[in-house]
């Protein structure tokens, strides 16, 4: 088989193909560097301080943290009494903090004050005021973000128990 001289059209096609391959390789490198650098959460704070001092008993507040909704419940005295031993040695028994997505279907979680429970908005899953699934529910406990209470009515999301850093 003999080599034929390259025609101008064939040469243009080869150059175009090589340029396209070089651009694709650069795109892969840029995407990889951004992924490894974690630029996806660049706008989300690692820590968020929330003033919850004005919350009434058995009410909730939902805030956004790290691109996820977090629900904060201020438990009233009756709710704390109803939970009883389930609270164990909880350092802040009057409060409950969890991600506001259910663990059964992933839909938003709402607080039903009269029933003193959380309910998944798109299904039948329910949790008590400590985030434990109630009987007959095919859900796992609600996920609790790293947090701690500081001072009077200040919640710090993203802090470990000693306050030395933030969890991921």
Backbone as a ProteinNet text record, in pm:
[ID]
protein_1_A
[PRIMARY]
XXXXXXXXXXXXXXXXXXXXXXXXXXXXXXXXXXXXXXXXXXXXXXXXXXXXXXXXXXXXXXXXXXXXXXXXXXXXXXXXXXXXXXXXXXXXXXXXXXXXXXXXXXXXXXXXXXXXXXXXXXXXXXXXXXXXXXXXXXXXXXXXXXXXXXXXXXXXXXXXXXXXXXXX
[TERTIARY]
83.9	0	90	57.9	140.4	72.9	154.8	101.5	70.4	-49	-89.8	-61.3	-25.9	-3	-133.8	-118.2	-235.6	-297.5	-426.6	-498.1	-527.5	-553.2	-582.7	-704.7	-803.7	-924.3	-890.6	-814.7	-776.1	-690.7	-603.4	-519.9	-605.7	-706.2	-797.2	-873.5	-918.9	-991.9	-903.2	-778.4	-685.6	-658.2	-635.4	-609.4	-733.2	-850.1	-974.7	-996.1	-974.4	-990.4	-893.7	-769.2	-670.7	-707.2	-758.6	-801.3	-920	-1012.9	-1129.1	-1085.3	-991.3	-941.2	-868.5	-793.4	-721.6	-821.1	-927.6	-1028.8	-1102.3	-1134.4	-1202.1	-1112.3	-984.4	-891	-881.7	-878.7	-873.9	-1002.1	-1116.6	-1243.6	-1244.3	-1195.5	-1188.9	-1098.6	-986.1	-892.9	-958.7	-1024.5	-1088.4	-1197.9	-1281.9	-1388.9	-1329.5	-1226.9	-1163.1	-1103.3	-1037.1	-976.8	-1085.3	-1194.1	-1303.6	-1367.7	-1384.8	-1443.7	-1354.4	-1225.5	-1133.4	-1116.2	-1127.4	-1113.4	-1239	-1350.1	-1473.6	-1539.8	-1535.9	-1595.6	-1747.1	-1807.4	-1952.4	-2016.6	-1947.8	-2002.8	-1940.8	-1885.1	-1815	-1907	-2036.8	-2128.4	-2192.9	-2175.4	-2239.5	-2143.4	-2186.5	-2097	-2078.6	-1958.9	-1933.2	-2003.8	-2018.5	-2086.6	-2194.1	-2302.6	-2411.3	-2465.2	-2467.8	-2521.7	-2665.3	-2755.5	-2897.6	-2948.6	-3020.3	-3082.5	-3219.2	-3233.4	-3359.5	-3425.2	-3379.5	-3429.1	-3576	-3626.6	-3765	-3864.8	-3821	-3911.5	-4000.7	-4128.6	-4223.9	-4214.2	-4256.2	-4253.4	-4337.6	-4290.7	-4355.8	-4375.4	-4277.5	-4276.5	-4144.9	-4144.7	-4024.1	-3982.7	-3859.4	-3803.7	-3717.1	-3729.5	-3647.8	-3549.1	-3422.5	-3316.2	-3238.8	-3171.5	-3086.7	-2942.2	-2877.9	-2737.5	-2672.5	-2564.8	-2490.8	-2582.6	-2668.5	-2760.9	-2863.4	-2893.1	-2994.4	-3080.7	-3210.7	-3295.2	-3272.1	-3268.1	-3253.3	-3371.9	-3436.9	-3551.9	-3509	-3547.5	-3515.4	-3647.7	-3660.5	-3780.9	-3749.2	-3831	-3821.6	-3929.7	-3885.5	-3980.2	-4040.1	-4171.7	-4239.2	-4225.7	-4263.1	-4251.8	-4328	-4447.9	-4525.9	-4455.8	-4394.1	-4322.7	-4201.5	-4127.7	-4010.3	-4055.1	-4165.2	-4216.5	-4261.3	-4324.7	-4371.7	-4254.3	-4143.9	-4026.1	-3955	-3955.3	-3900.8	-3761.4	-3748.1	-3617.4	-3552.9	-3630.8	-3574.5	-3471.4	-3484.6	-3389.3	-3255.8	-3255.3	-3130.3	-3058.5	-2931.6	-2851.3	-2832.1	-2936.8	-2933.3	-2899.3	-2791.7	-2751.9	-2851.6	-2935.8	-3036	-3170.3	-3238.7	-3362.4	-3477	-3468.7	-3574.1	-3563.4	-3462.6	-3440.2	-3415.9	-3454	-3420.6	-3385.1	-3275	-3227	-3204.2	-3258.6	-3241.6	-3250.7	-3197.8	-3219.4	-3368	-3426.5	-3570.8	-3612.8	-3542.7	-3579.7	-3605.9	-3718.6	-3751	-3656.9	-3647.6	-3558.8	-3633	-3763.8	-3840.3	-3841.6	-3888.4	-3897.4	-3815.8	-3758.7	-3676.2	-3753.4	-3883.3	-3964.7	-3944.9	-3996.5	-3979.3	-4056.1	-4004.2	-4062.4	-4132.5	-4253.6	-4330.4	-4360	-4371.8	-4401.7	-4551.6	-4612	-4753.3	-4759.8	-4786	-4780.2	-4882	-5003.5	-5108	-5071.2	-5011.9	-4973.9	-4833.4	-4760.8	-4622.1	-4535.6	-4536.6	-4457.9	-4422.8	-4322.6	-4286.6	-4355.7	-4392.6	-4454	-4391.1	-4365.9	-4312.7	-4427.7	-4406	-4514.4	-4571.5	-4495.3	-4543.7	-4577.4	-4573.4	-4598.7	-4654.8	-4653.8	-4711	-4606.5	-4480.1	-4374.6	-4388.3	-4370.8	-4377.4	-4264.7	-4223.9	-4118.4	-4164.1	-4117.7	-4150.2	-4062.4	-4075	-4003.5	-3854.3	-3807	-3663.1	-3607.7	-3692.2	-3647.7	-3649.6	-3706.8	-3715.2	-3842.3	-3832	-3951.8	-4055.7	-4182.9	-4290	-4328	-4395.6	-4434.6	-4511.5	-4482.8	-4550.8	-4488.7	-4379.7	-4312.4	-4189.7	-4173.7	-4057.6	-3941	-3920.8	-3816.1	-3708.6	-3593.8	-3483.6	-3497.4	-3423.7	-3427.4	-3386	-3437.9	-3401.1	-3252.4	-3189.2	-3045	-3021.2	-2930	-2899	-2767.4	-2768.9	-2643	-2558	-2428.4	-2343.8	-2385.9	-2408.4	-2454	-2427.6	-2441.6	-2439.7	-2504.7	-2551	-2611.7	-2507.3	-2502	-2405.8	-2482.4	-2450.7	-2515.5	-2665.6	-2738	-2883.2	-2946.5	-3004.4	-3080.5	-3000.4	-2874.5	-2792.3	-2757.3	-2793.9	-2762.9	-2651.4	-2549.7	-2438.8	-2441.4	-2473.7	-2472.3	-2331.4	-2286.8	-2155.1	-2046.4	-2079.4	-1975.7	-1980.1	-1862.8	-1860.4	-1889.5	-1899.5	-1941	-1845.7	-1716.5	-1621.3	-1608.6	-1669.5	-1661.5	-1530.9	-1448.7	-1317.3	-1317.8	-1425.1	-1422.9	-1557.4	-1559.5	-1684.6	-1674.1	-1785.7	-1793.5	-1824.1	-1797.8	-1832.9	-1956.7
-115.3	0	123.6	215.9	335.9	451.7	540.3	659.4	763.5	814.2	920.4	1054.5	1153.1	1284.6	1339.9	1414	1472.4	1580.7	1570	1674.6	1787.3	1907.4	2019.2	1989.7	1921.9	1890.7	1794	1692.3	1593.4	1660.3	1749.4	1820.8	1905.3	1976.1	2056.4	1967.8	1854	1762.4	1712.4	1679.5	1632.5	1741.8	1864	1976.9	2004.4	2002.6	2026.5	1920.6	1795.5	1685.6	1700	1736.6	1753.3	1870.9	1980.1	2093.8	2056.5	1980.3	1937.6	1846.6	1758.1	1669.8	1749.5	1850.9	1934.2	2012.3	2067.9	2141.2	2048.6	1928	1832.4	1795.5	1776.1	1743.4	1858.3	1982.3	2097.4	2106.6	2078.8	2082.7	1979	1861	1755.4	1798.6	1859.7	1905.3	2014.5	2111.5	2220.7	2166.2	2077.5	2019.3	1938.3	1861.9	1782.8	1868.7	1975.7	2065.1	2130.2	2175.1	2236.3	2135.2	2013	1909.1	1880.5	1863.1	1832.2	1949.3	2070.2	2188.6	2214.6	2149.9	2165.6	2299.1	2350.7	2481.6	2476.6	2358.6	2347.3	2413.6	2422.4	2483	2619.2	2682.4	2807.9	2915.4	2911.6	3012.1	2973.1	2850.6	2804.3	2816.5	2885	2900.6	2769.6	2750.5	2632.2	2643.2	2764.4	2789.6	2894	2877.9	2974.7	2997.2	3122.5	3158.8	3205.9	3150.7	3182.6	3225.8	3337.6	3384.1	3316.9	3229.2	3157.4	3198.5	3306.9	3350.1	3391.7	3431	3478.1	3368.7	3244.2	3135.5	3095.1	3077.4	3032.4	2880.3	2825.9	2680.4	2608.1	2490.7	2405.2	2474.3	2558.1	2617.6	2582.1	2596.7	2565.3	2684.1	2677.2	2773.4	2692.3	2720.7	2652.8	2751.8	2711.2	2794.6	2713.6	2781.3	2714	2715	2598.1	2587.1	2483.4	2522.6	2435	2374.3	2456.7	2419.9	2315.2	2307.6	2214.8	2286.5	2252.7	2312	2243.8	2324.6	2274.5	2325.7	2234.5	2273	2277.1	2385.5	2404.9	2403.4	2314.2	2303.1	2346.9	2437.3	2470.4	2388.1	2288.2	2200.3	2272.8	2258.8	2312.5	2215.9	2260	2173.6	2040.9	2045.8	1922.4	1826.6	1880.4	1796.3	1732.3	1808.3	1754.8	1645.6	1670.5	1571	1444.2	1460.2	1345	1258.8	1322	1247.3	1178.6	1241.2	1181.9	1124.9	995.5	928	922.8	937.6	932.8	1043.3	1152.6	1263.5	1231.3	1138.1	1097.7	1216	1231.6	1342.2	1452.3	1478.3	1584	1716.5	1786.2	1911.7	2026	2014.2	2118	2050.9	1999.3	1923.7	2007.2	2136.4	2222.2	2247.7	2188.7	2216.2	2087.4	2089.9	1980.6	2043.1	1997.2	2049.1	1931.1	1939.5	1830.3	1887.1	1811	1847.6	1829.5	1921.8	1923.2	1838.5	1729.8	1635.1	1501.3	1441.4	1312.1	1204.6	1096.9	987.3	875.3	888.5	786.3	817.6	938.1	976.9	1099.7	1165	1282.5	1412	1408.9	1530.8	1616.1	1737.7	1827.7	1775.3	1811.1	1769.4	1890	1868	1974.9	1933.6	2031.8	2007	2019.1	1917.1	1919.6	1944.1	2068.8	2110	2035.7	2019.1	1952.9	1807.9	1737.6	1597.7	1584	1694.3	1696.6	1595.3	1609.3	1518.9	1587.5	1531	1574	1479.5	1532.1	1451.2	1486.9	1385.1	1408.5	1458	1568.1	1633.7	1550.4	1456.2	1380.3	1235.3	1198.3	1059.1	1045.5	923.8	894.3	884.9	904.3	890.5	998.9	958	1051.5	1022.6	1127	1118.9	1192.5	1148.9	1222.7	1347.8	1420.6	1548	1530.3	1405	1382	1324.6	1318.7	1271.5	1121.4	1049.5	903.1	865.8	773.8	736	670.3	701.3	642.4	506.6	427.1	291.1	293	195.6	184.7	270.5	337	423.5	351.4	355.1	288.4	384.5	474.4	575.9	553.5	610.5	612.8	740	750.6	874.9	995	1111.1	1233.6	1260	1311.5	1340.5	1473	1470.5	1588.2	1648.7	1778	1842.4	1874	1894.6	1935	2074.7	2087.3	2216	2221.5	2341	2361.2	2495.6	2509.5	2634.6	2713.4	2842.5	2929.9	3048.7	3084.4	3200	3180	3288.8	3283.9	3288.3	3176.2	3171.8	3183.6	3142.9	3146.3	3003.4	2966.8	2834.8	2850.4	2766.5	2767.5	2636.6	2644.2	2526.8	2508.1	2383	2352.6	2343.7	2359.9	2354	2218.5	2167.1	2043.5	2075.7	1975	1993.5	2083.7	2080.7	2164	2303.2	2322.8	2453.4	2478.1	2374.2	2391.3	2394.3	2350.2	2347.4	2313.8	2294	2261.4	2122.7	2053.5	1922.6	1941	1840.1	1845.5	1766.3
0	0	0	-78.2	-88.3	-19	36.5	100.9	-4.4	4.4	-87	-21.2	-98.5	-39.1	19.5	130.5	195	107.5	92	19.5	117.6	71.4	162	250.7	195.5	273.7	387.2	357.5	458.2	567.3	530.7	625.7	721.3	665.9	747.9	846.5	803.1	889.8	1004.4	974.8	1078	1180.5	1133.1	1223.6	1309.3	1248.6	1322.3	1429.5	1393.1	1487.7	1605.7	1580.1	1687.4	1777.8	1719.3	1800.7	1890	1836.3	1915	2030.4	2004.3	2109.9	2217.3	2178.1	2274.9	2361.6	2301.5	2377.5	2474.2	2430.5	2518.3	2636.5	2611.6	2719.5	2819.3	2770.4	2860.9	2943	2882.4	2955.7	3067.5	3039.6	3141.3	3256.4	3225.1	3328.7	3414.7	3352.8	3426.5	3517.8	3466.8	3548	3662.6	3635.6	3740.2	3850.1	3813.2	3912.6	3997.7	3936	4012.7	4106.4	4060.7	4145.1	4264.7	4240.9	4349.6	4445.8	4393.1	4477.9	4559.7	4522.5	4598.2	4577.5	4458	4432.6	4432.9	4447	4449.1	4569.1	4682.1	4801.7	4831	4731.5	4756.9	4813.2	4781.2	4831.2	4962.6	5008.9	5130.7	5248.8	5354.7	5469	5544.1	5600.7	5682	5816.1	5864.1	5990.6	5969.3	6043.2	6035.6	6175.5	6217.2	6348.2	6328.6	6410.7	6399	6535.5	6537.6	6661.4	6672.9	6772.1	6792.4	6924	6983.2	7113.9	7110.8	6995.1	6985.7	6949.5	6942.6	6904.6	7022.2	6994	7095.3	7109.8	7224.2	7242.7	7136.9	7096.7	6997	6862.1	6825	6691.4	6624	6492.1	6415.4	6330.5	6289.1	6193.7	6098.2	5970	5870.2	5811.8	5806.5	5752	5648.8	5560.6	5462.7	5508.9	5501.8	5539.1	5449	5380.7	5289.4	5183.8	5129.8	5022.5	5065	5193.8	5244.7	5347.6	5353.3	5457.2	5591.8	5697.3	5833.6	5913.5	5987.4	6069	6215.5	6282.6	6424	6500	6597.3	6679.3	6821.2	6872.9	7015.8	7084.4	7161	7228.5	7349.7	7362.6	7480	7596.7	7718	7836	7820.5	7762.5	7743.7	7647.6	7545	7447.9	7512.9	7592.3	7663.1	7760.1	7831.7	7926.8	7854	7740.1	7662.1	7613.4	7576.2	7530.1	7645.9	7761.5	7883.4	7868.1	7898.1	7899.1	7761.4	7656.2	7521.3	7499.7	7573.1	7559.3	7624.3	7719.1	7782.8	7845.4	7810.1	7864.8	7760.9	7683.2	7581.8	7650.1	7606.8	7672	7649.7	7548.7	7523.2	7493.9	7599.2	7578.6	7521.1	7532.5	7479.8	7330.4	7264.6	7123.1	7045.4	6917.6	6826.9	6692.7	6632.5	6504.6	6411.3	6288.5	6191.2	6050.4	5955.3	5815.9	5786.6	5713.5	5691.3	5571.8	5548.2	5444.1	5511.9	5480	5537.2	5487.6	5563.4	5525.7	5454.7	5437.7	5365.4	5215.9	5181.3	5040	5005.5	5104.5	5079.3	5065.1	5089.3	5079.9	5204.7	5200.4	5313.9	5435.3	5551.4	5678	5739.2	5788.8	5853.6	5997.7	6083.7	6224.9	6246.4	6304	6341	6491.2	6527.7	6667.7	6753.3	6704.2	6783.3	6814.7	6718.2	6737.6	6795.7	6803.3	6852.1	6777.1	6644.3	6561.3	6429.3	6362.2	6227.5	6130	6012.3	5908.6	5775.3	5694.6	5560.4	5473.2	5403.1	5330	5215.7	5161.7	5045.9	5078.8	5205.7	5239.8	5379.7	5429.2	5560.4	5671.2	5639.3	5738.9	5845.4	5972.6	6084.4	6182.2	6253.4	6353.3	6477.6	6594.1	6715.7	6723.7	6832.5	6848	6871.9	6875.1	6884.9	6755	6650	6518.8	6501.1	6596.4	6588.5	6512.3	6414.3	6338.6	6429	6402.2	6481.2	6424.4	6504.9	6466.1	6334.2	6250.1	6121.5	6012.8	6043.4	5947.6	5893.4	5761	5698.9	5677.9	5773	5761.4	5866.5	5840.6	5937.4	6021.4	6130.4	6208.6	6122.9	6158.9	6087.8	6106.8	6002.6	6006.1	6077.1	6171.1	6252.8	6205.2	6171.2	6130.3	6252.6	6234.2	6346.3	6393	6521.8	6575.4	6725.2	6780.4	6924.8	6954.4	7076.3	7120	7197.8	7168.9	7236.5	7293.2	7411.9	7472.7	7484.4	7495	7505.6	7367.9	7328.8	7205.3	7077.6	7078.8	6958.1	6918.3	6797.1	6743.6	6642	6654	6560.4	6483	6354.4	6267.8	6213.2	6209.6	6153.6	6256.7	6383.7	6486.8	6556.7	6586.8	6664.7	6811.8	6892.9	7032.5	7110.6	7077.3	7150.4	7090.9	6975.1	6911.1	6838.8	6818.3	6759.8	6607.6	6543.9	6398.1	6340.7	6210.8	6142.7	6082.7	6087.3	6022.9	5876	5794.8	5652.4	5627.5
[MASK]
++++++++++++++++++++++++++++++++++++++++++++++++++++++++++++++++++++++++++++++++++++++++++++++++++++++++++++++++++++++++++++++++++++++++++++++++++++++++++++++++++++++++

